[in-house]
Short mmCIF file of C-alpha atoms and ligand atoms in Angstrom, two decimals:
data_model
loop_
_atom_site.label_atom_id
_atom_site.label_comp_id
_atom_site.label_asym_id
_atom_site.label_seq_id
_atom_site.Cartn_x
_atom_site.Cartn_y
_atom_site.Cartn_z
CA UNK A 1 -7.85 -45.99 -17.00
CA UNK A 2 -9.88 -45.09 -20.13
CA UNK A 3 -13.64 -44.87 -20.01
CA UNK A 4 -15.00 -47.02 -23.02
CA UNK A 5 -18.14 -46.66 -22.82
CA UNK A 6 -19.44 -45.25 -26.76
CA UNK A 7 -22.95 -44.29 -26.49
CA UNK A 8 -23.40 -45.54 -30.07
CA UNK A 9 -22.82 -48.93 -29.19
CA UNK A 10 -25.28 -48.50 -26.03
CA UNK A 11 -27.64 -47.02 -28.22
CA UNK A 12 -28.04 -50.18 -30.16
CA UNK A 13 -29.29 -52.18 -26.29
CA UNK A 14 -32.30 -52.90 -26.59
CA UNK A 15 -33.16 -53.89 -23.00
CA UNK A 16 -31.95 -53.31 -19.97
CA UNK A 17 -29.96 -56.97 -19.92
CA UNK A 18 -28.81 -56.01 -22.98
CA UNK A 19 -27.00 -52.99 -21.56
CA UNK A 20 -25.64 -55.39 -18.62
CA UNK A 21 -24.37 -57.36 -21.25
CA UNK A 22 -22.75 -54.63 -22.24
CA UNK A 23 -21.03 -52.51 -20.03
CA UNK A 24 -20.22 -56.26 -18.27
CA UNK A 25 -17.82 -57.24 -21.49
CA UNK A 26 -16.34 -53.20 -21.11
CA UNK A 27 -15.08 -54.38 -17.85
CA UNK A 28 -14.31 -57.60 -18.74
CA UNK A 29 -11.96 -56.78 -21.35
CA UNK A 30 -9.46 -55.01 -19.15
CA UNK A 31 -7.28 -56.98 -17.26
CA UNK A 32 -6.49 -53.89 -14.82
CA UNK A 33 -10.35 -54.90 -13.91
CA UNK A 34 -10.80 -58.57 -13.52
CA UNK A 35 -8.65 -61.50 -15.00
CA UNK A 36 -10.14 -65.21 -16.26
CA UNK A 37 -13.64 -65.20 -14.83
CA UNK A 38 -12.86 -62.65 -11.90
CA UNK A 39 -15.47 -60.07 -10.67
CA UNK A 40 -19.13 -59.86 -10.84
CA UNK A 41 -22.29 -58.07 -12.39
CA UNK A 42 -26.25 -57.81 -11.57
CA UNK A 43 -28.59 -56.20 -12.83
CA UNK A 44 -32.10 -55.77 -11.26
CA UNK A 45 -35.65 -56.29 -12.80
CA UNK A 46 -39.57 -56.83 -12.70
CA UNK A 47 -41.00 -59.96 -14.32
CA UNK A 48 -44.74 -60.25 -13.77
CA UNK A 49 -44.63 -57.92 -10.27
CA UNK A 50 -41.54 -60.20 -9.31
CA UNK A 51 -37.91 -58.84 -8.22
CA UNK A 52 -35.76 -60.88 -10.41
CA UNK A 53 -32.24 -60.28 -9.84
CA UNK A 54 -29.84 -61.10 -12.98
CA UNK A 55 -26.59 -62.33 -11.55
CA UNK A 56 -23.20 -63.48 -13.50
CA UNK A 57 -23.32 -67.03 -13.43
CA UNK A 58 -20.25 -69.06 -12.10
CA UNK A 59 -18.46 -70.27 -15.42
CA UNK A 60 -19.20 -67.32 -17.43
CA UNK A 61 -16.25 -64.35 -18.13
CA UNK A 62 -17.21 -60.95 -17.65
CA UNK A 63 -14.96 -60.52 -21.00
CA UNK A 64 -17.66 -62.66 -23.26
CA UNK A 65 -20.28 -62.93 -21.28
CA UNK A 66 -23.73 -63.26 -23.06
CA UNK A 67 -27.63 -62.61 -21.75
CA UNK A 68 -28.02 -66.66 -20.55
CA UNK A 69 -24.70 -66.18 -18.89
CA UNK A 70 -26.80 -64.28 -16.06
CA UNK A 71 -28.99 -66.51 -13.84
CA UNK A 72 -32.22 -65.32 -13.35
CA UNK A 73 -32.55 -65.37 -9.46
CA UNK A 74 -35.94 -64.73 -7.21
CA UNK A 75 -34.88 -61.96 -5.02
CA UNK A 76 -37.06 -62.61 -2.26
CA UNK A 77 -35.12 -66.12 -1.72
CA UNK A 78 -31.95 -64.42 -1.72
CA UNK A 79 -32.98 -61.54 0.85
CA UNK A 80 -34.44 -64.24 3.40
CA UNK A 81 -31.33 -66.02 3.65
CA UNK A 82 -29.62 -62.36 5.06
CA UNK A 83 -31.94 -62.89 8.29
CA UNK A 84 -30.64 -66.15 8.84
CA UNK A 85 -27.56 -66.15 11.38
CA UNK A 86 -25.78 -68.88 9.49
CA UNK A 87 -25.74 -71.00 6.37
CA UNK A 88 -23.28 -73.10 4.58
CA UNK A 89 -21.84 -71.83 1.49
CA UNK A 90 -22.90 -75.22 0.02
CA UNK A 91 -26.76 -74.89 1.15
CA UNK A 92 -26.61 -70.93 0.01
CA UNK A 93 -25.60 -72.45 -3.35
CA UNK A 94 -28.69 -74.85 -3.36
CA UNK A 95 -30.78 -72.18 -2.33
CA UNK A 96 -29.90 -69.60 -5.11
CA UNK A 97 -30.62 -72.80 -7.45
CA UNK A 98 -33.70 -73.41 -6.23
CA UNK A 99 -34.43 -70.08 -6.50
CA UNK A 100 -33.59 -69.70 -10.42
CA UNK A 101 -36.53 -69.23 -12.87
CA UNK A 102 -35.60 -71.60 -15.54
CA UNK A 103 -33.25 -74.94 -14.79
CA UNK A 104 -30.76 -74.32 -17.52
CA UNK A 105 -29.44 -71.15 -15.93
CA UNK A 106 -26.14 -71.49 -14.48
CA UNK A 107 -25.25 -71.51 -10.83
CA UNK A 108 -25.76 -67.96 -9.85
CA UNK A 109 -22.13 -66.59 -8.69
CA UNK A 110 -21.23 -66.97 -5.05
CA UNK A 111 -21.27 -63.31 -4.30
CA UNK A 112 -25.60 -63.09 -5.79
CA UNK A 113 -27.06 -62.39 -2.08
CA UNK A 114 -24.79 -59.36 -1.73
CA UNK A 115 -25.84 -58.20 -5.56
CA UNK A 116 -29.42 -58.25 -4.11
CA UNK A 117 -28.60 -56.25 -0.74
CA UNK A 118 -27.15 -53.47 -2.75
CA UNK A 119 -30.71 -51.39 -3.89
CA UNK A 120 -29.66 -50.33 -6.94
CA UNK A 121 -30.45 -51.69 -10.75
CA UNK A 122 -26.26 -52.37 -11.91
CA UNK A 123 -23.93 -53.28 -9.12
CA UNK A 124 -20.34 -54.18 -11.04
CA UNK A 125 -18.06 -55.98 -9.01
CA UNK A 126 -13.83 -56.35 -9.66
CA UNK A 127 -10.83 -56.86 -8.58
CA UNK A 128 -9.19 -53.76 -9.97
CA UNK A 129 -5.45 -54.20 -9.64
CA UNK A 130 -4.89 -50.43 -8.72
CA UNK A 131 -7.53 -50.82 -5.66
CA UNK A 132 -6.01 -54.08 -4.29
CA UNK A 133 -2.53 -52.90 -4.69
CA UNK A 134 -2.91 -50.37 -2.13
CA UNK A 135 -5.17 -52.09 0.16
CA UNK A 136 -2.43 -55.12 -0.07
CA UNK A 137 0.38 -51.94 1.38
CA UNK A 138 0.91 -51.87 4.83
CA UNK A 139 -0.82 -48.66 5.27
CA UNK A 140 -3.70 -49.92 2.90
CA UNK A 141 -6.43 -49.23 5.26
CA UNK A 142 -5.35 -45.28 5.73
CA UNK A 143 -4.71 -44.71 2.55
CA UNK A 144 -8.54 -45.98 1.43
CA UNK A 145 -9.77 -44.20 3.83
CA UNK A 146 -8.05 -40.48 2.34
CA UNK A 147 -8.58 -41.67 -1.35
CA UNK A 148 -12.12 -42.87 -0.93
CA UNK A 149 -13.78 -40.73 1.91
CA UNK A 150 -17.55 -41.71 0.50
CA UNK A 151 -16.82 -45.55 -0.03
CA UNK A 152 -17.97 -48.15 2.52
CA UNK A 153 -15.29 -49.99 3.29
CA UNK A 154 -15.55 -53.30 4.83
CA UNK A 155 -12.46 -55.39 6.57
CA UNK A 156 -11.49 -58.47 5.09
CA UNK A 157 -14.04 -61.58 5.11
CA UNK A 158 -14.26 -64.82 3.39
CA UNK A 159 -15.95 -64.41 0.30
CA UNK A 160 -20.12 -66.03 -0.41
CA UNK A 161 -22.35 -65.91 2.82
CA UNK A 162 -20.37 -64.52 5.46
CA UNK A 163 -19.44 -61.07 3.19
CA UNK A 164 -22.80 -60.48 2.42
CA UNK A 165 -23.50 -60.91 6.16
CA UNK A 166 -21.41 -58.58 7.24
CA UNK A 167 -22.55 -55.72 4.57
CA UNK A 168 -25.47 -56.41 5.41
CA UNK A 169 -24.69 -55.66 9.31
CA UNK A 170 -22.99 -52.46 8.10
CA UNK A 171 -25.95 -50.95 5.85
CA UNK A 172 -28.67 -51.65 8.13
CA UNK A 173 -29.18 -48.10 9.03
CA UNK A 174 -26.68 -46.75 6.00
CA UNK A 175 -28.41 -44.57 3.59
CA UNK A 176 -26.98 -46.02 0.47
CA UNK A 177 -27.32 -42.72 -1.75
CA UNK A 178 -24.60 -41.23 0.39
CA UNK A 179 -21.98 -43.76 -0.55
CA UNK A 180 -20.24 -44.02 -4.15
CA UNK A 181 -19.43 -47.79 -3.92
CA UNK A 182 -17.76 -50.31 -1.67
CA UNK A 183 -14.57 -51.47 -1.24
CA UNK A 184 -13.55 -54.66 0.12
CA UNK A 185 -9.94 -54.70 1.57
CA UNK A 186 -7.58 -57.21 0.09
CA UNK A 187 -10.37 -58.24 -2.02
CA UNK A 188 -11.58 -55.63 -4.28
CA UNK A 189 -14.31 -53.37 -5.05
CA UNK A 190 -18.06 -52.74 -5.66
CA UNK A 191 -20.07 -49.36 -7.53
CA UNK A 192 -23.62 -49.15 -8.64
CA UNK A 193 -26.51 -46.99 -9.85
CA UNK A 194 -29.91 -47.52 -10.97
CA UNK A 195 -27.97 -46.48 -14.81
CA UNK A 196 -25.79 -49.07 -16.89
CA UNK A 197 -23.13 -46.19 -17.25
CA UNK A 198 -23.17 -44.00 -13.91
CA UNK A 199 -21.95 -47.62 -12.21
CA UNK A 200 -19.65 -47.92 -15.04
CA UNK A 201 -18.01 -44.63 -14.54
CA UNK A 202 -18.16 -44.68 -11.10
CA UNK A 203 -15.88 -47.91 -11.73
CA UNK A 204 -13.70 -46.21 -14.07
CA UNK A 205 -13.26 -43.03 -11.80
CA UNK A 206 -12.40 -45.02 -8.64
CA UNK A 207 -9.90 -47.09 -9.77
CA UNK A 208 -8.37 -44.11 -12.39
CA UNK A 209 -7.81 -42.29 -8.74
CA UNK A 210 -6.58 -45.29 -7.32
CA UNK A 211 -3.83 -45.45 -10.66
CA UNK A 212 -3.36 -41.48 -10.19
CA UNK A 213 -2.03 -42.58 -6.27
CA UNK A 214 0.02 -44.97 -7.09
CA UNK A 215 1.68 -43.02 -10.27
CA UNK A 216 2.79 -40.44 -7.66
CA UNK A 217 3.99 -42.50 -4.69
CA UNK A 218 4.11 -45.81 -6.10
CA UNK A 219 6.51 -45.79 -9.32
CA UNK A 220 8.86 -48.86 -9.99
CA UNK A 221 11.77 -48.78 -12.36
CA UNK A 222 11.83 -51.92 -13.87
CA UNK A 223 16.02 -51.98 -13.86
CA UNK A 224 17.69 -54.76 -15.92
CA UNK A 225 20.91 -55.21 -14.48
CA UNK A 226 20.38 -59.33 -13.47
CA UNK A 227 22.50 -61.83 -14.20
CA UNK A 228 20.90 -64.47 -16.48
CA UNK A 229 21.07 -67.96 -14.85
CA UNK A 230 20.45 -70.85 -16.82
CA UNK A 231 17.40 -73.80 -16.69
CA UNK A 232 16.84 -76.88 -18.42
CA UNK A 233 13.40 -76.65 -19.45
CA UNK A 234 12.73 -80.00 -20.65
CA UNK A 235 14.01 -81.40 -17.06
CA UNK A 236 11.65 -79.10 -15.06
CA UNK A 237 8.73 -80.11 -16.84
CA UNK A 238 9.18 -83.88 -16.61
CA UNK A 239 10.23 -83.32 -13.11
CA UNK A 240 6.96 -81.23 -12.45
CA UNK A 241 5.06 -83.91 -14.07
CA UNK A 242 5.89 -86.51 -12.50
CA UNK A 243 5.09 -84.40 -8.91
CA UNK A 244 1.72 -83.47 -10.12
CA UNK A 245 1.15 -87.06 -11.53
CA UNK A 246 -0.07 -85.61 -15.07
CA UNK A 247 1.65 -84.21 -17.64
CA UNK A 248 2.16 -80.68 -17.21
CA UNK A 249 2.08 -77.47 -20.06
CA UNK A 250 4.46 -74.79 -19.13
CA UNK A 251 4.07 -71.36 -19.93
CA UNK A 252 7.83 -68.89 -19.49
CA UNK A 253 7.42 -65.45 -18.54
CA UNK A 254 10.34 -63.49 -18.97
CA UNK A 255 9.56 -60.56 -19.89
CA UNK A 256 11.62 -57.05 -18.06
CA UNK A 257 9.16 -57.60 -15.14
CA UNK A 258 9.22 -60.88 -14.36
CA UNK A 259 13.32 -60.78 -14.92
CA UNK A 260 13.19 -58.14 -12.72
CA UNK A 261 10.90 -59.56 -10.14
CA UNK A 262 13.19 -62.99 -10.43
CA UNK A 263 15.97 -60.99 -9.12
CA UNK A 264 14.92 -59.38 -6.01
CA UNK A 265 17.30 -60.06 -3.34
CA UNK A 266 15.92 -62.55 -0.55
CA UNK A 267 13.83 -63.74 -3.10
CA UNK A 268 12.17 -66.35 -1.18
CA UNK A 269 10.67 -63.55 1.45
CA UNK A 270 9.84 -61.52 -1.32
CA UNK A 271 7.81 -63.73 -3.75
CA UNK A 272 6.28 -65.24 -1.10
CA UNK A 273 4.04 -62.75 0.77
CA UNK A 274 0.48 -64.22 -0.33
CA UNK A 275 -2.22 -63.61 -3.25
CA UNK A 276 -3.90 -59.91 -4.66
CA UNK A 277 -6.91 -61.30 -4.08
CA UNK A 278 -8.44 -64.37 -2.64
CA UNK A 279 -9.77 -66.51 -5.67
CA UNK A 280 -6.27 -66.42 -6.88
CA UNK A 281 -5.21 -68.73 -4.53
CA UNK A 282 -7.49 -71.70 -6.72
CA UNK A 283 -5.29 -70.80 -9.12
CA UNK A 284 -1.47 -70.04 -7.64
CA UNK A 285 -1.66 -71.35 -4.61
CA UNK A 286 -0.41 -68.91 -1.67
CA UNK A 287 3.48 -69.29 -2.63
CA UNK A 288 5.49 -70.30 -5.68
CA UNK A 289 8.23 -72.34 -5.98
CA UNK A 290 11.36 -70.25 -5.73
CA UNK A 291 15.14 -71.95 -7.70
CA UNK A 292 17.81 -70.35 -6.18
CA UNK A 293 19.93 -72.93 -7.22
CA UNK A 294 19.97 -75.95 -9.58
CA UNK A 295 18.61 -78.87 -7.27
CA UNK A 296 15.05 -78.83 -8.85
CA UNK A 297 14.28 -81.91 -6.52
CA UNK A 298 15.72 -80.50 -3.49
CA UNK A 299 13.44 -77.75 -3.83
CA UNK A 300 10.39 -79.11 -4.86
CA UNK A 301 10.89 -81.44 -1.51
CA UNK A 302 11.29 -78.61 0.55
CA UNK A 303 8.07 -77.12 -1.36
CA UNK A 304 6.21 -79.75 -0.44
CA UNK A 305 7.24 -80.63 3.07
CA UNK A 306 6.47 -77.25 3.83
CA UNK A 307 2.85 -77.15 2.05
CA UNK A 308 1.60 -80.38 3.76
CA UNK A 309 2.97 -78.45 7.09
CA UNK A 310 0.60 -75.24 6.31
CA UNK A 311 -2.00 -78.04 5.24
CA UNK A 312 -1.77 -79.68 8.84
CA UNK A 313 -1.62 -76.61 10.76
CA UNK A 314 -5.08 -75.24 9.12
CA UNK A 315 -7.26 -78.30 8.28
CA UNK A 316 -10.39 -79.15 10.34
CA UNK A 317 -10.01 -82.54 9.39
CA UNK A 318 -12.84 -82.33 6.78
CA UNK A 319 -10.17 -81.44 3.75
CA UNK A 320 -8.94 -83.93 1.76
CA UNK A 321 -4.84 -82.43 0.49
CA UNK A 322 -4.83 -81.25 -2.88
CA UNK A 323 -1.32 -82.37 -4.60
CA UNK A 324 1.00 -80.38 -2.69
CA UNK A 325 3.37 -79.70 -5.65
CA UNK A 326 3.35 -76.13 -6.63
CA UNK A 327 1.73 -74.06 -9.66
CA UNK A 328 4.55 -71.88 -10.62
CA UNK A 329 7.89 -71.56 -9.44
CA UNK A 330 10.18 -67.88 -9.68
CA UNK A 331 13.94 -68.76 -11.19
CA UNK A 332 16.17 -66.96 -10.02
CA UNK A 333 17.69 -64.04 -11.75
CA UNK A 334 15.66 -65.79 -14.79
CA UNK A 335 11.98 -66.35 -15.24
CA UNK A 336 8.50 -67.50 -13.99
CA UNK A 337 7.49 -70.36 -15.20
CA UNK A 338 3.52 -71.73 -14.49
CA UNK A 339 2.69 -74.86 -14.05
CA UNK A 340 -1.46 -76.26 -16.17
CA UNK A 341 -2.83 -79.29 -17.15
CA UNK A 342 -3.36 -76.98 -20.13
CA UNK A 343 -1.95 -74.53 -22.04
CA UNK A 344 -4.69 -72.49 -21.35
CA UNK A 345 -4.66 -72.86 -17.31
CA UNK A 346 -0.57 -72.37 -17.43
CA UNK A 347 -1.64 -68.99 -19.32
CA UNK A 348 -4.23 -67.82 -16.49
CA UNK A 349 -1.46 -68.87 -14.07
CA UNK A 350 0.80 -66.62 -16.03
CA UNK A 351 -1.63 -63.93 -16.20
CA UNK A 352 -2.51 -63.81 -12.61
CA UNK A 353 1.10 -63.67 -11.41
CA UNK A 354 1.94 -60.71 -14.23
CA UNK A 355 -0.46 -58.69 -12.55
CA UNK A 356 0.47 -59.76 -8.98
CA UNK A 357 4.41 -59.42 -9.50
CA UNK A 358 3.89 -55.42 -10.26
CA UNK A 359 0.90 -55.24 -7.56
CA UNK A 360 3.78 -56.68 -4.81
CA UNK A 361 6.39 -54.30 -6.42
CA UNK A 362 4.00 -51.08 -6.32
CA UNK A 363 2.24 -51.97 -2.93
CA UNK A 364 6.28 -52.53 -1.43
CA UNK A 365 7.10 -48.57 -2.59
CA UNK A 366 4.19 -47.51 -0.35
CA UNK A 367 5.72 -49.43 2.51
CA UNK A 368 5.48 -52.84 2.08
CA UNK A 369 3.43 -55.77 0.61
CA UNK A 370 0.79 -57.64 2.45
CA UNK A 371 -1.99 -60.06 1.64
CA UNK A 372 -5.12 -61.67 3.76
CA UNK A 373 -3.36 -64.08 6.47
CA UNK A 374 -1.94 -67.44 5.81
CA UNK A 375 -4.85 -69.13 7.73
CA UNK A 376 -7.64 -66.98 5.44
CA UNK A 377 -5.54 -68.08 2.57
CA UNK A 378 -6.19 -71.91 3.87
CA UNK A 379 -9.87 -71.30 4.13
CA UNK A 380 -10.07 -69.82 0.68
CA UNK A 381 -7.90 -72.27 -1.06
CA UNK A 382 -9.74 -75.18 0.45
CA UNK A 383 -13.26 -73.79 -0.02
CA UNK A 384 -15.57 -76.29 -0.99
CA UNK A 385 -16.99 -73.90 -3.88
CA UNK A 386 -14.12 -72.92 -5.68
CA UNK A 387 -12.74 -76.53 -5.48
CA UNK A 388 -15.90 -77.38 -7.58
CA UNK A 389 -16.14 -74.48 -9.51
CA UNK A 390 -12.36 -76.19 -11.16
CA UNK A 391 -13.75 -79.27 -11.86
CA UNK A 392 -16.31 -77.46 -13.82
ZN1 ZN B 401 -14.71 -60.75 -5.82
#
């Protein structure tokens, strides 16, 4: 992964938030990093004797991000929540407001209290597809473990309070200078330093070893030797409309990869082992539709009858059922084909599953594909803070 950090552009920062800004849109503008508002950065600073931590705010993309896109947070008020034994996601997120300096800062993001824990000026956060590809392998956890020897790693946990909980359990008596980062399985990855670039290229390094592994033990020959099936486009999305009960915008992916991916034998197994990392799942749900034949309705049926089934099985009772119909569907031997109420949110769709389709093909060369459990995957799809965070 190349390092594009120019000091001449750096030079021209004239602040410390200024460099955040910075090295934030670096990371932002590769999609091997963080995709459509994905991943996090902080920075750390004094106003009038006061910690103030500077925290992406939800909304905001890493890519374009600008100084008001960080929310200026007390860190005192987001320490003192870490003694408490448990908070709702929902009060931590009235907390961190209450604890902004100005009112017209965004919501700080979800994942501010663990910024804070970490004592360093720049924590960076993604979702780096080469890091999640091999903790999503069957032997993810050993083969960390060998690559990363001085990272923290931490088992999987829902994202917002409970993560920053638990890291906060784990570095109670950690001396953090002897770690280069942390890395959070099936989720993604954390590095840090009290300089803009040493977290940077701490970034860069991890996940360019992370690439190195999988370019030795992890290649995939995209082979083109599927039979092209046939679809009626304008049928599917009328007949996807009228599921979703809005008019849907499609967006075809049919590139070598996705053919490829579309004509994987037992197709339905395959394609539907879970997401690369949680906050996908807003996005994609857990499984796609997958066409092995022609009867769009028979499908979609089964789709659905099976999605109010995981629905059932999970809910406390609290969730209300969002429509059941799904956001992409895998042809086979053909294409993927997302599912927005815009162009643009069929294009994240499309985006997300591009990187997840080679992810699942890479992670099954090192011995199989696997993803956080289907009732994790409930949790996270019905979390009460990503559910508003898409009515935003
Ligand atoms: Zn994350």
């Amino acid at each position: 992964m190349d390092n594009l950090y120019s000091q001449k552009e750096a030079h021209r920062c004239k602040s410390n938030l200024d460099l955040r800004v910075y090295t934030s849109n670096l990371i932002g503008k590769n999609s091997e990093l963080v995709l459509h508002g994905g991943g996090n950065t902080s920075l750390k600073s004094t106003i009038d004797g006061e910690d103030i931590l500077y925290v992406k705010g939800s909304g905001w993309n890493l890519a374009d991000i600008k100084a008001e896109g960080f929310a200026p947070v007390r860190m005192q008020s987001l320490l003192d929540m870490l003694e408490e034994d448990d908070i709702s996601d929902t009060e931590m997120v009235r907390r961190q407001r209450e604890a902004l300096l100005s009112s017209d800062a965004p919501n700080p993001s979800v994942e501010a209290i663990l910024h804070a824990l970490i004592p360093y000026k720049f924590v960076d956060h993604t979702h780096a597809d080469a890091i999640v590809t091999i903790s999503n392998s069957i032997n993810g956890d050993e083969y960390i473990v060998k690559l990363f020897p001085n990272f923290l790693i931490v088992d999987y946990v829902m994202p917002g309070f409970d993560l920053a909980k638990e890291v906060y359990k784990l570095t109670k008596n950690l001396n953090w200078d002897e770690i280069d980062g942390i890395i959070l399985h099936h989720h993604g990855i954390f590095t840090f330093s009290d300089d803009a670039k040493t977290s940077y290229d701490k970034m860069i390094e991890a996940v360019s070893k992370a690439e190195a592994f999988l370019d030795e033990n992890a290649v995939v020959e995209i082979q083109h030797k599927y039979v092209h099936s046939d679809c009626d486009i304008a049928r599917v999305v009328k007949t996807i409309s009228e599921y979703k009960g809005h008019e849907v915008h499609i967006a075809i992916n049919q590139t070598p990869l996705a053919a490829f991916y579309a004509s994987q034998e037992n197709l339905r197994e395959f394609a539907s082992r879970g997401v690369l990392t949680p906050e996908h799942i807003i996005r994609t749900k857990r499984v796609p539709l997958i066409m092995e034949d022609t009867d769009l309705i028979g499908g979609l049926e089964r789709y659905i009858a099976v999605y109010k089934e995981y629905f059932n099985k999970y809910t406390t009772g609290k969730e209300v059922m969002l429509n059941p119909a799904p956001n992409y569907m895998i042809i086979k031997n053909l294409a993927v084909v997302s599912f927005g109420r815009t162009r643009e949110e069929a294009k994240i769709i499309y985006d997300i599953v591009e990187h997840t389709m080679l992810a699942v093909l890479r992670a099954d060369k090192l011995g199989g594909y696997e993803s956080i459990s289907e009732k994790d995957s409930f949790e996270m799809e019905y979390w009460e803070l990503e559910q508003a965070k898409l009515k935003q």
